[in-house]
XYZ file of C-alpha atoms in Angstrom:
673
model
C 77.638 -18.195 -5.791
C 77.341 -20.070 -2.500
C 76.883 -17.972 0.634
C 78.100 -19.269 3.985
C 75.588 -18.562 6.719
C 76.887 -17.564 10.138
C 74.573 -17.980 13.111
C 75.059 -15.623 16.042
C 73.932 -17.071 19.384
C 73.437 -14.719 22.289
C 73.226 -15.941 25.871
C 70.920 -13.519 27.618
C 70.983 -12.720 31.321
C 67.990 -14.970 31.936
C 69.871 -17.868 30.351
C 67.797 -18.233 27.192
C 69.221 -18.595 23.716
C 68.209 -16.632 20.641
C 69.355 -17.001 17.072
C 68.811 -15.198 13.808
C 70.192 -15.560 10.304
C 69.382 -14.496 6.763
C 66.459 -16.924 6.570
C 64.683 -15.833 9.759
C 62.343 -13.675 7.680
C 60.561 -16.874 6.624
C 59.069 -17.114 10.086
C 55.658 -15.451 10.156
C 53.551 -16.288 13.203
C 50.555 -14.584 11.610
C 50.916 -16.725 8.492
C 49.768 -13.769 6.424
C 52.890 -11.788 5.367
C 52.789 -11.376 1.602
C 56.546 -11.792 1.068
C 56.519 -15.118 2.941
C 53.406 -16.410 1.194
C 54.826 -15.349 -2.166
C 58.039 -17.276 -1.468
C 56.130 -20.401 -0.448
C 53.942 -20.124 -3.556
C 57.012 -19.734 -5.767
C 58.469 -22.936 -4.359
C 55.116 -24.663 -4.777
C 55.155 -23.690 -8.454
C 58.587 -25.248 -8.817
C 57.412 -28.378 -7.006
C 54.279 -28.590 -9.141
C 56.416 -28.488 -12.278
C 58.292 -31.525 -11.022
C 55.002 -33.134 -9.985
C 53.764 -32.753 -13.525
C 56.873 -34.499 -14.845
C 56.159 -37.545 -12.668
C 52.374 -37.280 -12.775
C 51.913 -40.561 -14.653
C 53.993 -42.419 -12.068
C 52.050 -40.849 -9.201
C 48.716 -41.628 -10.837
C 49.857 -45.172 -11.557
C 50.523 -45.699 -7.849
C 47.107 -44.366 -6.895
C 45.446 -46.509 -9.546
C 47.285 -49.506 -8.151
C 45.991 -48.738 -4.663
C 42.459 -48.374 -5.980
C 42.615 -51.538 -8.089
C 43.960 -53.534 -5.160
C 41.551 -52.282 -2.552
C 40.877 -54.966 0.012
C 37.678 -56.580 1.022
C 37.876 -54.787 4.346
C 37.206 -56.909 7.358
C 34.502 -55.868 9.774
C 36.027 -53.510 12.289
C 35.087 -54.081 15.925
C 32.849 -51.395 17.342
C 33.643 -49.633 20.592
C 31.324 -50.774 23.393
C 29.975 -48.358 26.019
C 27.059 -49.095 28.326
C 25.381 -51.712 26.168
C 25.792 -49.760 22.912
C 28.436 -50.005 20.202
C 29.925 -47.130 18.190
C 32.049 -46.836 15.059
C 32.990 -44.352 12.348
C 32.329 -46.189 9.097
C 31.187 -45.691 5.532
C 27.378 -45.557 5.700
C 25.275 -45.190 2.556
C 28.371 -44.026 0.713
C 29.337 -41.395 3.292
C 31.551 -41.323 6.384
C 29.462 -41.271 9.561
C 29.498 -41.915 13.305
C 27.142 -44.840 13.899
C 25.520 -46.404 16.955
C 23.737 -49.690 17.616
C 22.728 -51.925 20.504
C 25.238 -54.668 21.338
C 24.239 -57.740 19.367
C 22.050 -55.763 16.959
C 22.994 -55.322 13.287
C 20.748 -52.298 12.722
C 22.579 -49.014 13.269
C 21.651 -45.353 13.709
C 23.592 -42.468 12.178
C 24.593 -39.979 14.867
C 26.771 -37.644 12.800
C 27.511 -37.388 9.083
C 31.168 -36.424 8.764
C 30.895 -35.646 5.060
C 28.171 -33.091 5.786
C 30.306 -31.513 8.509
C 33.342 -31.257 6.226
C 31.566 -29.855 3.156
C 33.306 -26.696 1.885
C 36.202 -27.218 4.321
C 39.727 -27.777 3.020
C 40.634 -29.632 6.215
C 38.465 -31.577 8.632
C 39.018 -33.966 11.522
C 36.518 -35.229 14.073
C 38.905 -35.608 17.004
C 36.501 -36.435 19.829
C 32.849 -37.097 20.615
C 30.721 -37.870 23.669
C 27.020 -38.618 24.157
C 25.085 -37.278 27.120
C 23.390 -39.699 29.535
C 20.079 -39.756 27.639
C 21.808 -40.179 24.252
C 19.947 -37.164 22.892
C 22.869 -34.757 22.593
C 26.263 -35.351 21.009
C 29.296 -33.252 21.931
C 31.915 -33.094 19.168
C 35.463 -31.696 18.991
C 36.530 -30.715 15.466
C 39.693 -29.393 13.848
C 38.879 -27.411 10.702
C 42.308 -25.881 9.993
C 44.863 -28.569 10.861
C 46.148 -26.448 13.760
C 44.985 -28.963 16.429
C 43.089 -26.147 18.101
C 39.634 -27.641 18.433
C 36.166 -26.184 18.376
C 33.518 -27.929 20.484
C 29.817 -28.008 19.635
C 26.747 -29.895 20.823
C 24.432 -31.523 18.287
C 20.806 -32.096 19.277
C 20.119 -35.537 17.784
C 16.376 -34.873 17.519
C 16.332 -31.390 15.983
C 19.888 -31.553 14.484
C 20.514 -28.072 15.864
C 24.225 -27.391 16.443
C 25.220 -25.197 19.390
C 28.806 -23.829 19.562
C 30.305 -24.258 23.044
C 34.009 -23.395 22.970
C 37.034 -22.769 20.761
C 40.773 -23.237 21.213
C 40.373 -26.263 23.469
C 41.718 -29.805 23.551
C 39.692 -32.632 21.997
C 38.882 -34.502 25.238
C 35.175 -34.391 26.127
C 33.165 -35.332 29.226
C 29.618 -34.470 30.224
C 28.561 -33.470 33.699
C 26.158 -35.954 35.288
C 23.234 -33.535 34.891
C 23.996 -33.107 31.142
C 24.079 -29.313 31.545
C 27.801 -28.763 31.013
C 30.988 -30.098 29.465
C 34.447 -30.368 30.996
C 37.068 -29.072 28.543
C 40.800 -28.344 28.634
C 41.719 -24.849 27.445
C 44.794 -24.166 25.317
C 47.084 -21.193 25.836
C 46.601 -18.701 23.034
C 50.230 -18.365 22.007
C 51.739 -21.757 22.800
C 48.693 -24.084 22.496
C 49.764 -25.644 25.811
C 46.813 -27.398 27.493
C 46.785 -25.560 30.802
C 43.315 -25.210 32.405
C 40.306 -27.453 33.074
C 37.116 -25.460 32.617
C 33.436 -26.295 32.915
C 31.432 -24.903 29.958
C 27.651 -24.622 30.325
C 25.136 -25.315 27.578
C 23.113 -22.232 28.546
C 26.163 -20.128 27.565
C 26.616 -18.762 31.102
C 30.117 -17.828 32.239
C 32.494 -20.826 32.130
C 33.870 -22.037 35.460
C 37.625 -22.648 35.535
C 38.266 -25.535 37.935
C 42.042 -25.840 37.916
C 44.992 -24.241 36.145
C 48.512 -25.547 35.588
C 50.854 -22.540 35.944
C 54.155 -24.290 35.188
C 54.953 -23.872 31.475
C 56.867 -27.158 31.489
C 53.730 -29.093 32.509
C 50.652 -30.093 30.502
C 47.125 -30.545 31.791
C 44.804 -33.287 30.551
C 42.152 -35.703 31.760
C 40.639 -39.058 30.891
C 37.500 -40.876 31.989
C 37.882 -43.515 34.659
C 36.323 -46.977 34.441
C 33.843 -45.719 37.021
C 31.644 -43.297 35.073
C 31.299 -41.097 38.146
C 34.845 -39.787 37.777
C 37.549 -38.515 35.482
C 41.285 -38.473 36.204
C 42.843 -35.004 35.915
C 46.525 -35.206 35.082
C 49.387 -32.742 35.053
C 52.653 -34.023 33.654
C 55.974 -33.002 32.234
C 58.483 -35.136 30.374
C 59.243 -37.560 33.227
C 56.828 -36.783 36.092
C 53.092 -36.811 36.699
C 50.491 -35.680 39.222
C 46.878 -36.875 39.253
C 43.619 -35.865 40.899
C 40.025 -37.109 40.841
C 37.276 -35.041 39.185
C 33.737 -35.805 40.359
C 31.602 -35.411 37.223
C 28.504 -34.937 39.379
C 29.698 -32.133 41.644
C 32.652 -30.729 39.682
C 34.877 -31.149 42.739
C 38.557 -31.943 42.233
C 40.516 -33.857 44.857
C 43.995 -33.141 46.105
C 46.816 -34.971 44.265
C 47.102 -38.655 45.118
C 50.888 -38.272 45.293
C 52.853 -35.001 45.371
C 55.009 -34.007 42.419
C 58.457 -35.482 42.460
C 61.004 -35.410 39.657
C 61.108 -38.736 37.864
C 58.015 -40.133 39.598
C 55.102 -41.090 37.359
C 51.808 -42.700 38.277
C 48.671 -43.388 36.248
C 45.468 -44.349 38.028
C 42.004 -45.699 37.343
C 39.008 -46.062 39.645
C 36.274 -48.655 39.978
C 33.770 -48.442 42.822
C 35.627 -48.039 46.085
C 39.092 -48.978 44.787
C 41.887 -47.155 43.004
C 44.434 -48.936 40.791
C 47.733 -47.451 39.682
C 50.741 -48.107 37.482
C 53.501 -46.271 39.342
C 57.274 -46.042 39.786
C 57.141 -44.169 43.108
C 58.718 -47.026 45.093
C 61.104 -48.718 42.651
C 63.185 -48.124 39.537
C 60.557 -49.650 37.271
C 56.780 -49.495 37.336
C 54.568 -51.750 39.437
C 50.805 -52.228 39.604
C 49.092 -51.181 42.851
C 45.653 -51.347 44.433
C 44.263 -49.318 47.353
C 40.896 -48.375 48.849
C 39.847 -45.069 47.292
C 39.386 -43.378 50.669
C 42.948 -44.392 51.599
C 44.590 -43.444 48.281
C 46.388 -40.398 49.671
C 48.286 -42.620 52.144
C 51.047 -44.116 50.067
C 51.876 -46.794 52.666
C 48.465 -48.324 51.985
C 49.193 -48.914 48.293
C 49.390 -52.680 47.861
C 51.652 -53.999 45.097
C 49.594 -56.450 43.049
C 52.214 -57.083 40.377
C 55.924 -56.259 40.143
C 57.482 -57.232 36.799
C 61.012 -58.561 36.646
C 63.944 -56.252 35.927
C 63.844 -57.302 32.256
C 60.158 -56.379 31.890
C 58.067 -53.249 32.191
C 54.385 -52.373 32.420
C 53.221 -50.340 29.434
C 49.494 -50.072 30.226
C 46.559 -51.635 32.056
C 42.775 -51.952 31.673
C 40.074 -52.683 34.243
C 37.186 -55.072 33.634
C 34.552 -56.804 35.742
C 36.639 -59.956 35.278
C 39.686 -58.243 36.815
C 42.654 -56.118 35.705
C 44.517 -56.823 32.464
C 48.119 -55.573 32.459
C 50.218 -55.158 29.310
C 53.907 -55.876 29.811
C 56.910 -55.806 27.515
C 60.044 -57.935 27.671
C 62.532 -57.031 24.960
C 60.486 -56.713 21.781
C 57.755 -59.087 23.027
C 54.499 -57.903 24.593
C 52.256 -59.909 26.899
C 48.777 -59.693 28.383
C 48.772 -60.478 32.114
C 45.350 -61.413 33.558
C 44.426 -60.979 37.230
C 41.264 -61.615 39.215
C 39.646 -59.042 41.486
C 41.542 -60.383 44.488
C 44.896 -59.684 42.829
C 45.681 -63.290 41.893
C 47.477 -63.882 38.592
C 45.268 -65.920 36.254
C 47.156 -66.268 32.978
C 49.595 -64.760 30.494
C 49.293 -64.496 26.702
C 51.746 -63.345 24.060
C 50.148 -60.512 22.071
C 51.983 -61.012 18.765
C 52.984 -64.164 16.956
C 56.658 -64.370 15.911
C 57.288 -62.208 12.862
C 54.188 -60.091 13.432
C 53.403 -56.867 15.195
C 50.275 -56.651 17.341
C 48.736 -54.271 19.831
C 45.608 -53.838 21.911
C 43.630 -51.590 19.604
C 40.032 -51.571 20.780
C 38.968 -51.835 24.413
C 35.389 -52.009 25.597
C 34.178 -50.476 28.846
C 34.433 -52.033 32.303
C 31.265 -54.101 31.952
C 32.099 -55.434 28.461
C 34.979 -57.774 29.403
C 36.161 -57.316 25.816
C 39.312 -56.163 24.125
C 40.445 -56.472 20.522
C 43.940 -57.130 19.221
C 45.150 -55.848 15.859
C 48.045 -57.706 14.200
C 49.888 -57.706 10.877
C 53.318 -57.664 9.270
C 54.776 -55.905 6.251
C 53.582 -58.846 4.143
C 50.680 -60.193 6.228
C 47.298 -58.407 5.890
C 45.800 -57.066 9.089
C 43.502 -59.135 11.239
C 41.396 -58.505 14.318
C 41.090 -60.888 17.260
C 38.516 -60.597 20.023
C 39.503 -61.598 23.541
C 37.043 -62.266 26.345
C 38.832 -61.228 29.523
C 36.549 -63.417 31.646
C 36.886 -66.733 29.779
C 40.314 -65.800 28.283
C 39.020 -67.103 24.957
C 40.739 -65.457 22.002
C 39.298 -65.863 18.536
C 39.670 -64.440 15.063
C 37.177 -61.631 14.615
C 37.952 -60.601 11.041
C 40.768 -60.209 8.526
C 41.344 -57.995 5.515
C 41.403 -59.845 2.206
C 43.201 -58.610 -0.894
C 41.921 -60.600 -3.900
C 45.001 -59.875 -6.048
C 47.577 -60.275 -3.284
C 49.682 -63.424 -3.212
C 51.601 -63.562 0.059
C 53.960 -66.223 -1.308
C 55.412 -63.624 -3.720
C 56.782 -61.534 -0.863
C 59.385 -61.979 1.841
C 59.828 -60.208 5.161
C 62.480 -60.586 7.831
C 64.195 -58.852 10.700
C 67.922 -58.299 10.411
C 70.408 -56.954 12.931
C 72.886 -54.175 12.170
C 75.907 -53.328 14.314
C 76.069 -49.669 15.381
C 79.141 -49.055 17.521
C 78.731 -52.386 19.270
C 74.936 -52.056 19.689
C 72.625 -54.416 17.795
C 69.995 -52.401 15.879
C 66.947 -54.326 14.614
C 65.652 -53.618 11.117
C 62.412 -54.917 9.616
C 62.400 -55.225 5.834
C 60.352 -56.700 3.005
C 60.617 -57.182 -0.737
C 59.054 -59.026 -3.640
C 61.035 -62.194 -4.305
C 60.991 -62.048 -8.107
C 62.071 -58.378 -8.101
C 65.197 -58.806 -5.974
C 68.447 -58.168 -7.817
C 71.919 -57.196 -6.659
C 71.102 -53.493 -7.117
C 67.457 -53.384 -6.021
C 66.983 -49.943 -4.371
C 66.027 -49.705 -0.719
C 63.624 -47.230 0.908
C 64.629 -46.730 4.550
C 62.093 -45.312 7.008
C 63.334 -43.752 10.242
C 61.836 -42.321 13.414
C 63.464 -42.833 16.821
C 61.921 -40.434 19.361
C 59.445 -40.270 22.244
C 59.780 -44.016 22.839
C 57.506 -44.659 19.846
C 57.903 -47.788 17.753
C 57.173 -47.539 14.043
C 55.215 -50.735 13.553
C 55.668 -52.766 10.347
C 52.120 -52.186 9.152
C 50.691 -54.015 6.179
C 49.751 -51.300 3.688
C 48.795 -51.531 0.006
C 50.991 -48.486 -0.528
C 54.063 -50.357 0.707
C 53.148 -53.441 -1.311
C 52.999 -51.209 -4.393
C 56.599 -50.163 -3.687
C 57.629 -53.796 -3.469
C 55.841 -54.354 -6.790
C 57.889 -51.489 -8.235
C 61.041 -53.402 -7.310
C 61.934 -51.730 -4.013
C 63.083 -53.133 -0.693
C 61.193 -51.384 2.116
C 62.899 -51.214 5.521
C 62.214 -49.721 8.957
C 65.182 -48.885 11.202
C 64.287 -49.409 14.869
C 66.942 -47.029 16.211
C 67.571 -46.036 19.802
C 65.227 -43.291 20.977
C 62.270 -45.352 19.792
C 60.500 -47.933 21.912
C 61.367 -51.203 20.173
C 63.076 -52.680 23.228
C 61.216 -50.681 25.851
C 62.176 -47.737 28.028
C 65.926 -48.436 28.160
C 66.016 -48.317 24.354
C 64.191 -44.998 24.454
C 66.464 -43.486 27.098
C 69.542 -44.483 25.085
C 68.553 -42.180 22.226
C 66.876 -39.138 23.781
C 68.089 -35.726 24.897
C 71.873 -35.508 25.086
C 72.016 -39.052 23.653
C 70.119 -38.110 20.484
C 73.274 -38.629 18.476
C 72.947 -42.377 19.153
C 69.730 -42.486 17.122
C 71.389 -40.638 14.241
C 74.445 -42.908 14.322
C 72.167 -45.947 14.333
C 70.302 -44.732 11.256
C 73.544 -44.093 9.391
C 74.879 -47.513 10.399
C 71.693 -49.182 9.160
C 71.822 -47.326 5.833
C 75.487 -48.192 5.342
C 74.934 -51.853 6.180
C 71.885 -52.231 3.939
C 73.733 -50.940 0.877
C 75.205 -54.453 0.746
C 72.131 -56.365 1.935
C 72.109 -59.868 0.440
C 75.537 -59.156 -1.092
C 74.153 -56.371 -3.258
C 75.148 -52.803 -4.073
C 72.001 -50.851 -3.337
C 71.042 -47.166 -3.561
C 69.414 -45.958 -0.320
C 66.456 -43.539 -0.213
C 65.462 -42.183 3.202
C 62.065 -41.161 4.562
C 61.170 -39.490 7.852
C 58.372 -37.334 9.209
C 58.214 -34.929 12.162
C 60.791 -36.224 14.681
C 61.775 -38.754 12.019
C 62.643 -35.757 9.878
C 65.200 -34.785 12.533
C 66.784 -38.200 12.255
C 66.950 -38.280 8.461
C 68.047 -34.658 8.016
C 70.827 -35.068 10.600
C 71.981 -38.241 8.837
C 72.039 -36.348 5.518
C 74.378 -33.768 7.058
C 76.755 -36.395 8.418
C 76.729 -38.825 5.488
C 75.186 -37.185 2.404
C 76.958 -39.534 -0.025
C 75.293 -42.525 1.623
C 71.815 -41.515 0.435
C 70.452 -41.207 -3.075
C 67.352 -39.209 -2.145
C 65.120 -38.311 0.793
C 61.628 -37.196 1.767
C 61.224 -35.019 4.855
C 57.585 -34.679 5.894
C 56.729 -31.843 8.356
C 60.315 -32.209 9.631
C 61.519 -30.932 12.999
C 64.866 -29.586 11.805
C 65.455 -26.196 13.472
C 66.100 -27.716 16.896
C 68.073 -25.074 18.785
C 65.979 -22.157 17.566
C 62.669 -23.855 18.297
C 63.723 -25.227 21.670
C 64.886 -21.724 22.612
C 61.517 -20.159 21.825
C 58.889 -20.443 24.564
C 56.211 -19.034 22.234
C 56.276 -22.156 20.059
C 53.850 -24.818 21.345
C 55.161 -27.406 23.800
C 58.765 -26.131 23.829
C 59.317 -26.276 27.590
C 57.834 -29.760 27.802
C 60.293 -31.121 25.207
C 63.621 -30.391 26.902
C 64.000 -34.001 28.007
C 63.533 -35.237 24.458
C 65.811 -32.812 22.607
C 67.960 -31.074 25.210
C 67.698 -27.785 27.067
C 69.458 -24.914 25.255
C 69.576 -22.933 28.515
C 72.118 -25.446 29.870
C 75.543 -24.937 28.260
C 76.529 -28.617 28.036
C 73.177 -29.592 26.537
C 73.248 -26.674 24.107
C 76.619 -27.877 22.853
C 75.185 -31.339 22.122
C 72.134 -29.842 20.408
C 74.329 -27.655 18.189
C 76.263 -30.737 17.115
C 73.238 -32.664 15.816
C 70.843 -29.830 14.855
C 69.975 -30.461 11.163
C 69.509 -26.792 10.252
C 72.666 -25.509 11.944
C 74.816 -28.203 10.356
C 73.842 -27.781 6.730
C 77.147 -27.172 4.968
C 78.657 -26.861 1.516
C 78.550 -30.480 0.388
C 76.845 -32.743 -2.129
C 73.347 -33.363 -0.805
C 71.110 -35.862 -2.594
C 67.704 -34.820 -4.011
C 65.275 -33.926 -1.201
C 61.521 -33.293 -1.041
C 60.382 -31.251 1.981
C 56.681 -31.056 2.820
C 55.173 -28.656 5.382
C 51.718 -27.511 6.479
C 51.101 -23.784 6.899
C 48.823 -24.313 9.927
C 51.145 -26.752 11.687
C 51.423 -25.837 15.371
C 53.650 -28.737 16.427
C 56.385 -28.175 13.864
C 55.833 -24.704 12.370
C 56.055 -24.488 8.584
C 59.062 -22.161 8.759
C 61.329 -24.946 10.021
C 61.076 -26.807 6.725
C 61.077 -23.554 4.747
C 64.266 -22.272 6.393
C 65.905 -25.676 6.012
C 65.064 -25.669 2.310
C 66.320 -22.118 1.781
C 69.636 -22.769 3.502
C 70.099 -26.125 1.797
C 69.494 -24.513 -1.593
C 72.194 -21.919 -0.860
C 74.894 -24.332 0.317
C 74.468 -27.612 -1.528
C 76.900 -28.525 -4.261
C 74.505 -31.181 -5.520
C 72.251 -30.875 -8.543
C 69.012 -31.790 -6.795
C 66.172 -31.560 -7.342
C 65.430 -29.848 -4.019
C 61.724 -29.214 -3.561
C 59.598 -27.473 -0.936
C 55.874 -28.224 -0.906
C 53.641 -26.164 1.389
C 50.053 -27.223 1.978
C 48.189 -24.029 2.824
C 45.138 -25.763 4.277
C 46.600 -28.343 6.646
C 48.696 -28.620 9.780
C 50.835 -31.459 11.100
C 48.588 -34.126 9.577
C 47.116 -34.379 6.113
C 43.393 -34.189 5.536
C 42.139 -37.765 5.104
C 40.657 -36.849 1.707
C 44.065 -35.882 0.294
C 46.466 -38.109 2.194
C 46.769 -40.744 -0.535
C 47.623 -38.269 -3.284
C 50.300 -36.731 -1.047
C 51.750 -40.147 -0.249
C 51.739 -41.069 -3.938
C 53.766 -37.944 -4.723
C 56.305 -38.806 -2.003
C 56.786 -42.316 -3.364
C 56.803 -41.134 -6.987
C 59.484 -38.555 -6.154
C 61.807 -41.228 -4.783
C 60.978 -43.730 -7.535
C 61.773 -41.082 -10.152
C 65.320 -40.846 -8.771
C 66.143 -44.522 -9.333
C 68.631 -44.873 -12.196
C 67.010 -46.138 -15.365
C 69.476 -49.016 -15.732
C 68.291 -50.446 -12.395
C 64.659 -50.223 -13.451
C 65.468 -51.850 -16.746
C 67.191 -54.749 -15.007
C 64.065 -55.407 -12.963
């Protein structure tokens, strides 16, 4: 018997919103309650039974990926101070390596396999060498919670000294090599809130600055001048920056005072400060000012103001001069300047039909950056660009011995969504295309992020299975820049959902076919897909929701959950009546109803701090109660990971996701292919 679930919202005097229902018991902040763990294990048993049914298909995919492993191209090493660094396979094990620029002989600094032995989850998230290159600071996540532990490894004796826990992964040494600057995380919310100096002699840490506003995050990054770091506080649409002297530990006053909607991002070289800022105009512009005059905004000299159709997305400083990355529509450019602010040249980053990005940037003295490019059907390549000579050359390219590019086809199509043109990137194998070839549709659409059409053997294996693979570049993502992002965030989130539905509906008849649609989305993409399933369940034949953010109103009403206050701009503020109304309309969990949902696989990580496991668990429980469909509906909980999968198990998880969807394809379609 189906049970209708009624949610009771209570507006408290302080204006916050709380909600509870019959599935609230699945939330356990301690992650230790026996009744919750038993429930999750029961669902895992059910999922494992289905996994066993499709085990051969899953193993076949993994075998395919292994058999078609590429001859991996040499990856460019990161250059710092005349040395190069990379994390590569070394003597059969994963290791952090170092070598002199121009030298082929490398030294192993840290063996990652040794560090991860006996751990179910491991990620090296950050590292930093001291000035004498004798001590290595490392930030590690050993639970998947993104709460890092920091240690120092003596490279001569190999002794490991614990320094701090529950900190961010950013690392910087003091100039005397006696301390590390680390960002502390709040215990309950994991909000990065305080910059603290930790000493190697284990004396009392020295807190340098604290960010008291719960809607703001604290972070820092190293400047191009190794004397300094930039300390940043920011919320969703504003920023404030200061200079940290790594020699003295002194922190300057803010360069510009906080102002709603004003963002600026600075870097320092010698006696000059450079900034990408929107303090004086609607869009961003690139400024230069003498460092000792930086607090006087009238002295900021505009070096480059892009046109109204363009925006600055980033910049890098080199001895040869600044390099600014701009975006016009879907096209990105490198803009080169000399040290006197004169424009030298402009280069398109990506060739037509490809996606490319600046992926590896050397330090100020290197005058080097590397560009990574690929398409859904074009294997990845690296290009090296000398910012002094502007010479750009092929550095390396992956080679797949069994891959024949001529067998595959990729294109970008446009779908109409309420009068707005939505771009979609898709690919398929030419000899597998029929009028009913199924289509796997990937969706994201949040935070201004663009899901790039990466070349992946896993996707090629889907094309080999007779699937069309497509990426919907909906509003809320960054495909067309900031305006595209703004059109699908916050109270306009429904635009992203409508776009995804429009794309799915249009692609059912792609190339005059009649195609089943299978949806995939992770994290914020899970919001998009789950909301689309509520609004148009009959449009989809199956779905995978990976660590999905689906309990929007409840989570955004709970200040204990990490990063809640900082996300109001992205999802809406439930303390504002009009915004709460919009959130209630698109919230995937609230809007599950008695209707025919397609089969759905939901995957969560018990230690996930970004999207707590109970969101997916509650969603699954409510869906199971109300659906009139026959499923299968599966919940898979990984008890040893957080928001991201451990690298050692990621392929097997991905194979299960693909196998689940492939197992849903009607047998008559497979037979036709």
